[in-house]
Coordinates of C-alpha atoms in Angstrom, one line a residue:
M1269 CA 135.0 52.2 169.9
T1270 CA 134.6 54.8 167.2
T1271 CA 136.8 57.8 166.9
T1272 CA 134.0 60.1 165.7
R1273 CA 132.7 60.0 169.3
I1274 CA 135.9 59.7 171.2
V1275 CA 138.7 61.5 169.5
P1276 CA 139.8 64.6 171.4
R1277 CA 137.8 67.6 170.4
L1278 CA 140.4 69.5 168.4
V1279 CA 137.9 72.3 167.7
S1280 CA 139.8 74.7 165.4
T1281 CA 139.9 75.9 161.8
L1282 CA 138.1 72.8 160.6
S1283 CA 138.1 71.1 157.2
F1284 CA 135.1 68.9 156.4
L1285 CA 137.0 65.8 157.4
A1286 CA 137.8 67.2 160.9
L1287 CA 133.8 67.5 161.5
L1288 CA 132.1 63.8 168.6
G1289 CA 131.1 60.6 187.8
L1290 CA 129.9 60.2 191.3
P1291 CA 128.8 56.9 192.8
G1292 CA 125.1 56.2 192.8
F1293 CA 122.6 53.6 193.9
V1294 CA 119.3 52.2 192.6
S1295 CA 116.4 53.5 194.6
A1296 CA 113.7 51.1 195.7
A1297 CA 111.2 53.0 193.6
D1298 CA 113.1 52.4 190.4
A1299 CA 114.4 48.9 191.0
S1300 CA 112.7 45.9 189.5
P1301 CA 113.5 42.2 189.6
D1302 CA 116.3 41.2 187.3
S1303 CA 115.1 38.6 184.7
S1304 CA 118.5 37.0 184.7
S1305 CA 119.4 34.6 187.4
E1306 CA 122.8 36.2 187.8
Q1307 CA 123.0 39.0 190.4
T1308 CA 124.8 42.2 189.1
E1309 CA 126.4 45.0 191.1
A1310 CA 125.7 48.7 190.3
V1311 CA 129.1 50.2 189.5
H1312 CA 130.2 53.8 188.9
G1313 CA 132.2 53.0 185.8
L1314 CA 133.2 50.3 183.3
A1315 CA 136.4 49.4 181.5
M1316 CA 136.6 47.5 178.2
H1317 CA 139.0 45.1 179.8
G1318 CA 140.0 44.9 183.5
E1319 CA 139.1 47.6 186.0
P1320 CA 138.6 51.3 185.4
R1321 CA 141.4 53.6 186.5
Y1322 CA 139.3 56.0 188.6
P1323 CA 137.8 54.6 191.8
E1324 CA 134.3 55.1 193.1
G1325 CA 134.0 58.6 194.6
F1326 CA 136.8 60.1 192.4
S1327 CA 136.6 63.9 192.3
H1328 CA 137.8 64.7 188.8
F1329 CA 139.9 63.4 185.9
D1330 CA 143.6 63.8 186.4
Y1331 CA 144.1 65.7 183.1
V1332 CA 141.8 68.6 183.9
N1333 CA 142.3 71.7 186.1
K1334 CA 139.4 71.2 188.6
D1335 CA 139.7 74.8 189.6
A1336 CA 139.6 76.2 186.1
P1337 CA 137.7 79.5 186.1
K1338 CA 134.4 79.8 184.3
G1339 CA 133.9 82.7 181.9
G1340 CA 135.1 84.3 178.8
A1341 CA 134.4 83.5 175.2
L1342 CA 136.0 81.1 172.7
K1343 CA 135.9 82.1 169.1
M1344 CA 136.4 79.4 166.5
A1345 CA 136.5 79.0 162.7
V1346 CA 135.2 76.4 160.3
V1347 CA 136.4 76.1 156.7
A1348 CA 133.4 74.8 154.9
N1349 CA 130.5 76.1 152.8
G1350 CA 128.2 76.6 155.7
F1351 CA 125.6 74.4 157.4
D1352 CA 121.9 73.8 157.0
S1353 CA 120.9 71.7 160.0
F1354 CA 120.9 71.5 163.8
N1355 CA 120.5 67.8 163.7
P1356 CA 123.9 66.0 163.7
F1357 CA 122.3 62.6 163.9
S1358 CA 120.5 62.5 160.6
V1359 CA 122.1 61.7 157.2
R1360 CA 120.3 64.6 155.7
G1361 CA 121.9 68.0 155.6
V1362 CA 125.2 69.4 157.0
A1363 CA 125.1 70.0 160.7
A1364 CA 126.5 73.1 162.5
A1365 CA 129.9 72.6 164.0
G1366 CA 130.0 71.7 167.7
I1367 CA 126.4 70.8 168.1
S1368 CA 126.7 67.2 169.1
N1369 CA 129.5 68.0 171.6
Y1370 CA 127.8 70.9 173.4
L1371 CA 124.1 70.3 173.2
Y1372 CA 123.8 66.6 174.1
D1373 CA 125.0 64.6 177.1
T1374 CA 125.4 60.8 177.0
L1375 CA 124.7 58.1 179.6
L1376 CA 128.4 57.7 180.4
E1377 CA 131.5 59.9 179.8
Y1378 CA 134.8 58.7 178.3
S1379 CA 138.1 58.9 180.1
A1380 CA 140.8 60.3 177.8
D1381 CA 143.8 58.7 179.7
E1382 CA 142.6 55.1 179.4
P1383 CA 142.3 52.7 176.4
F1384 CA 138.5 52.6 176.9
S1385 CA 136.7 53.3 180.2
M1386 CA 133.4 55.1 180.8
Y1387 CA 132.0 56.7 183.9
G1388 CA 128.5 57.8 185.0
L1389 CA 127.1 61.0 183.5
I1390 CA 123.3 60.8 182.9
A1391 CA 123.5 57.3 184.4
E1392 CA 124.6 57.3 188.0
S1393 CA 125.4 53.6 187.8
V1394 CA 125.7 50.6 185.5
E1395 CA 124.9 46.9 185.9
T1396 CA 126.2 44.2 183.6
P1397 CA 127.0 40.5 184.2
E1398 CA 130.4 39.0 183.6
D1399 CA 129.4 37.8 180.2
R1400 CA 128.0 41.2 179.3
S1401 CA 124.9 39.7 177.8
Y1402 CA 122.9 42.8 178.8
V1403 CA 123.4 46.2 180.5
T1404 CA 121.2 48.2 182.8
F1405 CA 121.5 51.9 183.3
N1406 CA 120.3 53.6 186.4
L1407 CA 119.6 57.3 185.7
R1408 CA 120.4 60.2 188.0
P1409 CA 117.4 61.8 189.7
S1410 CA 119.0 65.2 188.9
A1411 CA 119.4 64.6 185.1
R1412 CA 117.3 66.9 183.1
F1413 CA 116.9 68.4 179.6
Q1414 CA 117.5 72.1 179.0
D1415 CA 113.8 72.9 179.2
G1416 CA 113.7 71.6 182.7
E1417 CA 112.1 68.2 181.9
L1418 CA 113.6 65.2 183.7
I1419 CA 115.5 62.7 181.7
T1420 CA 113.8 59.3 182.1
A1421 CA 114.2 55.7 180.9
K1422 CA 111.6 56.4 178.3
D1423 CA 113.8 59.1 176.8
V1424 CA 116.7 56.6 176.6
K1425 CA 114.6 54.0 174.8
F1426 CA 113.2 56.7 172.5
S1427 CA 116.8 57.9 171.7
F1428 CA 117.9 54.3 170.8
E1429 CA 114.8 53.8 168.6
I1430 CA 115.0 57.1 166.7
L1431 CA 118.7 56.9 166.1
T1432 CA 118.6 53.3 164.8
T1433 CA 115.5 53.9 162.6
K1434 CA 115.8 57.5 161.4
G1435 CA 119.3 58.4 162.3
H1436 CA 122.6 58.0 160.4
P1437 CA 123.2 54.4 159.2
F1438 CA 126.1 54.3 161.5
Y1439 CA 123.8 53.8 164.5
R1440 CA 122.1 50.8 163.0
N1441 CA 125.4 49.1 162.5
Y1442 CA 126.9 50.2 165.7
Y1443 CA 124.1 48.9 167.9
A1444 CA 123.2 46.0 165.6
D1445 CA 123.6 43.4 168.4
V1446 CA 120.9 45.0 170.6
S1447 CA 117.9 42.6 170.7
K1448 CA 115.6 44.3 173.2
V1449 CA 115.2 47.6 175.1
T1450 CA 113.1 47.4 178.3
V1451 CA 112.0 50.3 180.5
E1452 CA 112.1 48.8 184.0
G1453 CA 111.2 52.0 185.9
P1454 CA 111.2 55.8 185.5
R1455 CA 115.0 55.8 185.9
R1456 CA 116.0 52.3 184.9
V1457 CA 116.5 50.9 181.4
R1458 CA 117.9 47.6 180.2
F1459 CA 119.4 46.6 176.9
D1460 CA 119.6 42.9 176.0
F1461 CA 122.0 41.6 173.3
Q1462 CA 121.7 39.0 170.6
Q1463 CA 125.0 37.4 171.7
S1464 CA 127.2 37.8 174.7
S1465 CA 130.6 38.0 173.0
N1466 CA 130.3 41.7 172.2
R1467 CA 132.0 43.1 175.3
E1468 CA 132.2 46.6 174.0
L1469 CA 128.4 47.0 173.6
P1470 CA 127.6 48.1 177.2
L1471 CA 130.2 50.9 176.9
I1472 CA 129.2 52.2 173.4
L1473 CA 125.6 52.3 174.5
G1474 CA 126.9 54.5 177.2
Q1475 CA 128.1 56.9 174.5
M1476 CA 124.6 57.3 173.0
P1477 CA 123.3 60.9 173.0
I1478 CA 120.0 61.2 174.9
L1479 CA 117.3 63.1 173.1
P1480 CA 114.0 64.3 174.6
A1481 CA 111.1 62.2 173.5
H1482 CA 108.6 65.0 174.4
Y1483 CA 110.4 67.5 172.1
W1484 CA 110.4 65.2 169.1
A1485 CA 106.8 63.9 169.6
D1486 CA 105.3 66.3 167.1
R1487 CA 108.4 67.0 165.0
D1488 CA 109.9 65.3 161.9
F1489 CA 113.4 64.0 162.9
D1490 CA 114.6 64.3 159.3
K1491 CA 113.4 67.8 158.6
N1492 CA 114.1 69.8 161.7
G1493 CA 116.4 72.1 159.7
L1494 CA 117.6 75.2 161.6
T1495 CA 115.2 75.1 164.5
P1496 CA 117.4 75.1 167.7
P1497 CA 116.6 71.8 169.4
V1498 CA 116.3 71.0 173.1
G1499 CA 119.3 69.1 174.5
S1500 CA 120.7 68.0 177.8
G1501 CA 124.3 69.3 177.5
A1502 CA 126.3 72.1 179.0
Y1503 CA 125.4 74.6 176.2
R1504 CA 122.4 75.8 174.2
I1505 CA 122.3 77.7 170.9
S1506 CA 121.9 81.4 171.7
D1507 CA 122.3 82.9 168.2
F1508 CA 123.0 81.9 164.6
E1509 CA 123.2 83.2 161.1
A1510 CA 122.2 80.5 158.7
G1511 CA 125.3 78.9 157.1
R1512 CA 127.6 81.5 158.5
S1513 CA 127.8 81.4 162.2
V1514 CA 126.5 79.7 165.3
V1515 CA 126.9 80.7 169.0
Y1516 CA 126.6 78.5 172.0
E1517 CA 126.1 79.8 175.6
R1518 CA 126.9 77.9 178.7
I1519 CA 124.0 77.1 180.9
E1520 CA 124.6 78.5 184.4
D1521 CA 122.4 75.9 186.2
Y1522 CA 123.6 73.0 184.0
W1523 CA 122.5 69.9 185.9
A1524 CA 125.8 68.1 185.7
K1525 CA 128.3 70.9 186.4
D1526 CA 129.4 69.5 189.8
L1527 CA 129.8 65.9 188.7
A1528 CA 133.3 64.4 188.7
V1529 CA 133.2 63.8 185.0
R1530 CA 132.4 67.5 184.4
K1531 CA 134.8 69.2 186.9
G1532 CA 137.2 71.5 185.1
R1533 CA 135.5 71.0 181.7
F1534 CA 133.2 73.2 179.6
N1535 CA 134.6 76.4 181.0
F1536 CA 133.8 79.1 178.4
D1537 CA 130.6 81.2 178.8
E1538 CA 130.3 81.4 175.1
I1539 CA 131.6 79.4 172.1
R1540 CA 131.2 80.9 168.6
Y1541 CA 131.9 79.3 165.2
D1542 CA 132.3 81.5 162.1
Y1543 CA 132.4 79.9 158.7
Y1544 CA 135.1 80.6 156.1
T1545 CA 135.2 79.3 152.5
D1546 CA 138.9 79.7 152.2
D1547 CA 141.6 78.4 154.6
T1548 CA 144.1 81.1 153.6
V1549 CA 141.6 83.8 154.6
A1550 CA 140.9 81.9 157.8
L1551 CA 144.5 81.8 158.7
E1552 CA 144.9 85.6 158.2
A1553 CA 141.7 86.1 160.2
F1554 CA 143.2 84.1 163.1
K1555 CA 146.4 86.2 163.1
A1556 CA 144.3 89.3 163.1
G1557 CA 142.4 88.2 166.2
S1558 CA 139.1 87.2 164.6
F1559 CA 139.2 83.9 166.4
D1560 CA 141.2 82.4 169.2
F1561 CA 142.5 78.9 168.3
R1562 CA 143.7 77.0 165.3
L1563 CA 144.6 73.4 164.7
E1564 CA 147.0 73.6 161.8
S1565 CA 146.8 70.8 159.2
S1566 CA 149.2 72.3 156.7
A1567 CA 153.0 71.6 157.1
K1568 CA 153.8 74.5 154.9
N1569 CA 151.7 76.9 157.0
W1570 CA 153.3 75.5 160.2
A1571 CA 156.8 76.1 158.9
T1572 CA 156.3 79.5 157.3
A1573 CA 153.1 81.3 158.3
Y1574 CA 153.3 81.4 162.1
T1575 CA 155.8 84.2 162.4
G1576 CA 155.8 87.9 163.3
D1577 CA 155.7 90.2 166.4
K1578 CA 152.6 88.5 167.9
F1579 CA 154.4 85.2 168.0
D1580 CA 157.7 86.7 169.2
N1581 CA 156.2 88.6 172.1
G1582 CA 153.9 85.8 173.2
T1583 CA 150.6 87.3 172.2
I1584 CA 150.0 84.2 170.1
T1585 CA 151.4 80.8 171.2
K1586 CA 152.5 78.2 168.7
E1587 CA 152.8 74.8 170.2
A1588 CA 153.2 71.2 169.0
I1589 CA 151.5 69.0 171.6
E1590 CA 152.6 65.4 171.6
H1591 CA 149.9 62.7 171.7
H1592 CA 149.8 58.9 171.9
R1593 CA 146.6 58.1 170.2
P1594 CA 146.4 56.0 167.0
T1595 CA 146.7 58.2 164.0
G1596 CA 144.6 56.0 161.8
M1597 CA 144.9 55.9 158.0
Q1598 CA 144.9 58.8 155.6
G1599 CA 145.3 58.1 152.0
F1600 CA 144.0 58.0 148.4
V1601 CA 141.0 55.6 148.8
F1602 CA 140.0 53.4 145.9
N1603 CA 136.3 52.8 145.4
T1604 CA 136.4 49.1 144.7
R1605 CA 132.7 49.2 143.8
K1606 CA 133.9 50.6 140.5
Q1607 CA 135.2 48.2 137.9
V1608 CA 138.4 50.1 137.3
F1609 CA 139.5 49.3 140.9
S1610 CA 138.1 45.8 141.3
D1611 CA 141.5 44.1 140.8
P1612 CA 143.9 44.4 143.8
K1613 CA 146.8 44.2 141.4
V1614 CA 145.7 47.4 139.8
R1615 CA 145.3 49.1 143.1
E1616 CA 148.8 48.0 144.2
A1617 CA 150.3 49.1 141.0
L1618 CA 148.9 52.6 141.4
S1619 CA 150.4 52.9 144.8
Y1620 CA 153.8 52.8 143.3
A1621 CA 153.1 56.1 141.5
F1622 CA 152.8 58.1 144.7
D1623 CA 156.2 59.6 145.7
F1624 CA 155.9 60.2 149.4
E1625 CA 159.5 61.1 149.9
W1626 CA 159.4 63.9 147.3
T1627 CA 156.1 65.1 148.7
N1628 CA 157.4 65.2 152.3
K1629 CA 160.6 67.0 151.3
N1630 CA 159.2 69.5 148.9
L1631 CA 155.7 70.2 150.2
F1632 CA 155.8 69.3 153.9
Y1633 CA 159.3 70.4 155.1
G1634 CA 160.1 66.8 156.2
Q1635 CA 157.5 67.0 159.0
Y1636 CA 155.7 63.7 158.4
A1637 CA 156.4 59.9 158.6
R1638 CA 154.9 57.4 156.1
T1639 CA 151.9 55.5 157.3
N1640 CA 152.1 51.7 157.1
S1641 CA 149.1 50.7 159.3
Y1642 CA 145.5 51.5 159.7
F1643 CA 146.3 51.7 163.4
E1644 CA 149.5 53.7 163.1
N1645 CA 151.2 55.1 166.3
S1646 CA 149.8 52.3 168.5
E1647 CA 150.5 48.8 169.7
L1648 CA 147.6 47.7 167.5
A1649 CA 149.6 48.2 164.3
S1650 CA 150.9 45.1 162.5
T1651 CA 154.7 45.0 161.9
G1652 CA 157.2 42.6 160.4
L1653 CA 155.9 39.1 159.7
P1654 CA 153.0 37.6 161.6
E1655 CA 154.0 35.5 164.6
G1656 CA 152.7 34.0 167.8
R1657 CA 149.0 34.5 168.4
E1658 CA 148.5 36.8 165.4
L1659 CA 149.9 34.0 163.1
E1660 CA 147.5 31.5 164.7
I1661 CA 144.6 33.8 163.9
L1662 CA 145.6 34.3 160.3
N1663 CA 146.3 30.6 159.7
Q1664 CA 142.6 30.0 160.1
F1665 CA 142.1 31.8 156.8
R1666 CA 145.3 30.8 155.1
D1667 CA 143.6 29.2 152.1
Q1668 CA 141.7 32.4 151.5
L1669 CA 144.6 34.8 151.8
S1670 CA 147.5 35.7 149.6
E1671 CA 150.7 34.0 150.7
R1672 CA 152.3 37.4 150.8
V1673 CA 150.4 38.1 154.0
F1674 CA 152.6 35.4 155.7
T1675 CA 155.9 35.9 153.8
E1676 CA 156.3 39.7 153.1
P1677 CA 156.1 42.5 155.7
F1678 CA 153.8 45.3 154.4
E1679 CA 155.6 48.5 153.6
A1680 CA 154.2 51.3 151.5
P1681 CA 156.3 51.8 148.3
S1682 CA 159.3 54.1 148.8
T1683 CA 161.3 56.1 146.3
S1684 CA 164.4 56.3 148.5
G1685 CA 167.5 54.8 147.0
R1686 CA 169.4 55.1 143.7
H1687 CA 166.6 54.5 141.2
G1688 CA 163.7 56.0 143.2
L1689 CA 160.5 56.6 141.3
R1690 CA 161.8 55.1 138.1
Q1691 CA 162.1 51.7 139.6
N1692 CA 158.7 52.1 141.3
L1693 CA 157.1 52.8 137.9
R1694 CA 158.7 49.7 136.4
T1695 CA 157.2 47.7 139.2
A1696 CA 153.8 49.3 138.6
M1697 CA 154.1 48.5 134.9
E1698 CA 154.8 44.8 135.7
L1699 CA 151.8 44.6 138.0
L1700 CA 149.5 46.2 135.4
R1701 CA 150.7 43.7 132.8
S1702 CA 149.9 40.8 135.1
A1703 CA 146.4 42.3 135.7
G1704 CA 145.8 42.2 131.9
Y1705 CA 146.8 45.7 130.8
E1706 CA 149.2 46.9 128.1
I1707 CA 150.3 50.1 126.4
R1708 CA 148.7 51.0 123.1
D1709 CA 149.4 54.4 121.4
G1710 CA 150.8 55.7 124.7
K1711 CA 147.7 54.7 126.7
M1712 CA 147.2 52.0 129.3
V1713 CA 144.4 49.8 128.1
H1714 CA 142.9 46.4 129.0
S1715 CA 144.4 43.8 126.7
E1716 CA 141.0 42.1 126.0
T1717 CA 138.5 45.0 126.0
G1718 CA 140.7 47.8 124.9
K1719 CA 139.2 50.0 127.5
P1720 CA 141.6 52.7 128.8
L1721 CA 142.6 52.7 132.5
S1722 CA 141.3 56.1 133.6
F1723 CA 139.6 57.5 136.7
E1724 CA 138.7 60.7 138.6
I1725 CA 140.0 62.0 141.9
L1726 CA 137.4 63.9 143.8
L1727 CA 138.5 66.8 146.1
F1728 CA 136.9 69.6 148.1
Q1729 CA 140.1 71.2 149.3
K1730 CA 142.0 73.2 146.7
T1731 CA 145.1 73.2 148.8
F1732 CA 145.3 69.4 148.3
E1733 CA 145.8 69.8 144.5
R1734 CA 149.5 70.3 145.2
V1735 CA 149.6 66.7 146.5
V1736 CA 147.3 65.2 143.9
L1737 CA 148.8 66.8 140.7
P1738 CA 152.3 65.2 141.1
F1739 CA 150.5 61.8 141.6
K1740 CA 148.5 62.4 138.5
N1741 CA 151.6 63.3 136.5
N1742 CA 153.4 60.1 137.7
L1743 CA 150.3 58.0 136.6
A1744 CA 150.4 59.8 133.2
R1745 CA 153.9 58.3 132.7
L1746 CA 152.2 54.9 133.0
G1747 CA 149.7 55.9 130.3
I1748 CA 146.9 56.3 132.9
D1749 CA 144.5 59.2 132.3
V1750 CA 143.5 60.9 135.7
S1751 CA 141.2 63.8 136.0
V1752 CA 140.9 65.9 139.2
R1753 CA 137.5 67.3 140.1
L1754 CA 137.2 70.0 142.8
V1755 CA 133.7 70.5 144.3
D1756 CA 132.4 72.5 147.2
S1757 CA 132.2 70.8 150.6
N1758 CA 128.4 70.2 150.5
Q1759 CA 128.5 68.5 147.1
Y1760 CA 131.5 66.5 148.3
V1761 CA 129.5 65.3 151.4
Q1762 CA 126.6 64.2 149.3
R1763 CA 128.8 62.4 146.7
V1764 CA 130.8 60.6 149.4
R1765 CA 127.6 59.5 151.1
Q1766 CA 126.3 58.0 147.8
F1767 CA 129.7 56.5 146.9
D1768 CA 129.7 58.6 143.7
Y1769 CA 133.5 58.7 143.2
D1770 CA 136.4 56.7 141.8
M1771 CA 139.0 57.9 144.3
I1772 CA 138.9 60.3 147.2
T1773 CA 141.4 61.5 149.8
Q1774 CA 140.1 60.4 153.2
A1775 CA 141.2 60.0 156.8
I1776 CA 140.0 56.9 158.6
G1777 CA 140.4 57.6 162.3
Q1778 CA 140.9 54.9 164.9
S1779 CA 140.8 54.7 168.7
D1780 CA 143.0 52.7 171.1
S1781 CA 140.1 50.3 171.6
P1782 CA 138.7 49.3 168.2
G1783 CA 135.4 47.5 168.2
N1784 CA 131.9 47.8 166.7
E1785 CA 132.8 50.7 164.5
Q1786 CA 135.1 48.4 162.4
R1787 CA 131.9 46.9 161.1
E1788 CA 131.0 50.3 159.7
Y1789 CA 134.4 50.7 158.1
W1790 CA 135.0 47.3 156.5
H1791 CA 132.1 44.8 156.8
S1792 CA 130.3 43.6 153.6
S1793 CA 127.0 44.5 155.1
T1794 CA 127.8 48.2 154.8
V1795 CA 129.0 48.2 151.2
D1796 CA 125.7 49.4 149.7
V1797 CA 124.4 51.4 152.7
N1798 CA 124.5 55.1 151.6
G1799 CA 126.2 57.2 154.3
S1800 CA 128.3 54.3 155.7
R1801 CA 132.0 54.8 156.2
N1802 CA 133.0 51.8 154.1
Y1803 CA 134.5 54.2 151.7
A1804 CA 136.6 51.6 149.8
G1805 CA 133.7 49.2 149.4
V1806 CA 135.5 46.4 151.3
N1807 CA 133.6 43.2 150.6
D1808 CA 135.7 40.2 151.9
P1809 CA 134.5 37.3 153.9
V1810 CA 137.9 37.1 155.8
V1811 CA 137.6 40.7 156.7
D1812 CA 134.1 40.1 157.9
K1813 CA 135.2 37.3 160.2
L1814 CA 138.2 39.3 161.5
V1815 CA 135.9 42.3 162.3
R1816 CA 133.7 39.9 164.3
L1817 CA 136.8 38.6 166.1
V1818 CA 137.9 42.1 167.0
I1819 CA 134.4 42.9 168.4
Q1820 CA 134.4 39.7 170.4
A1821 CA 137.9 40.0 171.9
P1822 CA 137.8 38.8 175.5
D1823 CA 140.8 40.8 176.8
R1824 CA 143.3 43.5 175.9
E1825 CA 146.0 41.1 174.6
E1826 CA 143.6 39.2 172.4
L1827 CA 142.2 42.5 171.1
V1828 CA 145.7 43.6 170.1
Q1829 CA 146.5 40.4 168.3
R1830 CA 143.1 40.3 166.4
T1831 CA 143.4 43.9 165.4
R1832 CA 146.9 43.3 164.0
A1833 CA 145.6 40.4 162.0
L1834 CA 142.8 42.6 160.6
D1835 CA 145.3 45.4 159.9
R1836 CA 147.5 43.1 157.9
V1837 CA 144.7 41.7 155.8
L1838 CA 143.4 45.2 155.0
L1839 CA 146.9 46.4 154.1
N1840 CA 147.4 43.5 151.7
G1841 CA 144.0 44.3 150.1
H1842 CA 145.5 47.6 148.8
Y1843 CA 142.3 49.6 149.5
V1844 CA 144.2 52.8 149.9
V1845 CA 147.5 54.5 148.9
P1846 CA 148.8 55.3 152.3
H1847 CA 149.7 59.0 153.0
W1848 CA 151.5 60.2 156.2
H1849 CA 151.0 60.8 159.9
L1850 CA 152.2 63.1 162.7
A1851 CA 152.2 62.2 166.4
K1852 CA 151.7 65.8 167.5
D1853 CA 148.8 68.3 167.5
R1854 CA 150.0 71.5 165.8
V1855 CA 148.1 74.3 167.5
A1856 CA 148.3 78.0 167.8
Y1857 CA 146.2 80.1 170.2
W1858 CA 145.9 83.6 171.6
S1859 CA 147.5 84.0 175.0
H1860 CA 144.4 84.5 177.0
L1861 CA 143.6 80.8 176.4
K1862 CA 145.1 78.4 179.0
H1863 CA 145.2 74.6 179.1
P1864 CA 146.0 72.0 181.8
E1865 CA 149.7 71.2 182.5
D1866 CA 149.1 67.5 181.8
T1867 CA 147.8 66.4 178.4
P1868 CA 146.1 63.0 178.2
K1869 CA 147.4 60.4 175.7
N1870 CA 144.6 61.3 173.4
G1871 CA 146.0 64.8 173.0
T1872 CA 144.4 68.2 172.9
D1873 CA 140.9 68.7 174.1
L1874 CA 139.6 72.2 174.1
D1875 CA 136.8 71.2 176.5
N1876 CA 139.5 71.2 179.2
W1877 CA 140.8 74.7 178.4
W1878 CA 139.7 78.0 179.9
A1879 CA 140.0 81.8 179.4
E1880 CA 142.3 83.8 181.7
P1881 CA 140.1 86.2 183.7

C-alpha cells in the first residue's frame, strides 16, 4: 500500500515533498454469470489480512465526529513556485495542491485506524475469491460525477486504461499484475490478475481514482493544463489564479455525503490554497491570520517561533499530536546510476561524515531520533540480528549477500562518545582506501584513474542548507569536493523525475501495510523509468525477489518478517545516509478550527476537522 495515497492528509504549509460504507447488493440487472467456478460473496469491505474492523451496516468511522457541523472556510498555504496543471495523474506539469484529494472519489475508502482495510465508496460491494485471483466491483446506483452523469463500469475501465497508459509511471507499476478488465454490466466490472499471490491488488484497485470517460473523450490527457476538470469528489474548483491560488467549494448535493465512509468528513464549505515562495514569509502570514493551519517541519521554528499573545491567550493553538504510523526514511539519497556512487563501500564511507548528534543538538533542539530503518516507528522495522522466520528468508540469498547482514546489526554511524566525528572520519578513510581511493595533494582521488571523488547535492529548500553545509565541510576534511546547488521547486521536480542529480535529500514514506508500491521504490524494472520513485537506482536481484515476497505475503505475520528482511538488505546496501524522524505531528491552528477527540494511529487528517460555527 503506497503512502502517497494513504498517508493522512496533513494539508498545511507544504514543501514540495509533502505534495493522496453502507452494505449493498448486486441487482439482477447488473449481475452476470461468474466465469470462475468458485462462488464469491459480495462484501461491504476488505482487509489485507483477516477481517475488516467495521461490520456491515456501520454508521461512521470511530475517529470522526459524525455530528461535525458543515460550513466555514479553511485557508491553507503551499510553499512552492506555483502550479501549472489540474491533472494530478500525469507526469507532465506540477498539479495544484489538494486536487486529487478533493475532486476525485475512489472505488473504496481507506480506514485510518487499521493496518489496511477498505470499505465501499463508489463501489457498494466487492467480490473476490479466497485466492484473490480476481476482484469484481459492484457500483452504487447513486454514484455520479459532478456534472450529473452516472458513474458506470465503463468509467472504471477507462480510468484504469488511461492511468496505466498515459498517467504517471507509478500506475503502470502499481497495477502491473492486472491481466484483464471486463465490463460485466452497467455497474459491474471485473479485474483478473496474472497470478493469485498478490493479495493486495483487490484493495489497491479500490484506491484507483475514477475519471469520467465522457469528459476525456475529446480532450488530451497530457495537455489539459488549467482547465478545471469534472470529478466525482466532494469538492469542485470554484476559482483560481494561475500558479498563485486555487479555491475548492463543497458540493451541497454531493452524492456520497450520507455514506458511512463520508460521515463527519469534508466539512468545510470552502478550502483555499495560497502559494508562497518563502517559508519564513508563510510562517509570518500564518501568525497574521492569512491562513488557518500549519504543519511545522522545522524544529527551530517549533522551538522558537510559536510564541506571543495569540498563543498565550488561545487564539492560536500549538499542538504536538502523537501518531503511530511508520515514519519511513528521510536521508541523503545516493543516485547509484552515477559512477561516483556505484560502489557501496564509497556510499558507506560518506555516511560517516554526517554528524547527526551535532545536527540534532545545534539545529533541532534535540527534538529528533536517528532513523535506522526504512520502516521506522513500526513493527516492520528490522532490529538486532536476524532470527527466526526473518533469518530463514534471508538464508535463501546468503550466497548473494554480505555476511554483515547476518553478523552485524545495522546502526547509522554515531558521533557520540569520546572521539566522536574524528573516529568516524578515520573509518570513512579506511573504507575509501579499500574502495580504491587515496589522498593526492589534499584531494581524494581514485588510485588507478586519478579521478577526484566529487559530487553535487541538489536542493530546492534554502533552509536545508544549514544541514547540508556541515556535511559538506566534513566531507572536505576527507578531501572530497562537494558542491551544493539550489534550484526552484519546478526545476527540482523535473530533474528528480529524470534522475538528473548525484545526491538529493528525499523522504521515502511507508505505510503499515507495504506492498505493490515497493516495486516502485526498489525494483530493477523502475531504474530507468523517468518519474519512478526509485530515487537511488536500486538494481539488485535479491531486492527484486524480496519485493515480490512482500507483495505475495499470505498473512500479517509473514508480511512483517518479509518486510524486515527487505529492510535489512536495503540498509546494508547503503543507498541513503539516514536522517531523523519524529513520532508526532507538530501542528498549529487558529482556534476556530476543531478536530475529533480521538486521533487514529495514522495521525492528523484535516478532512476530519471542522470550523466552529
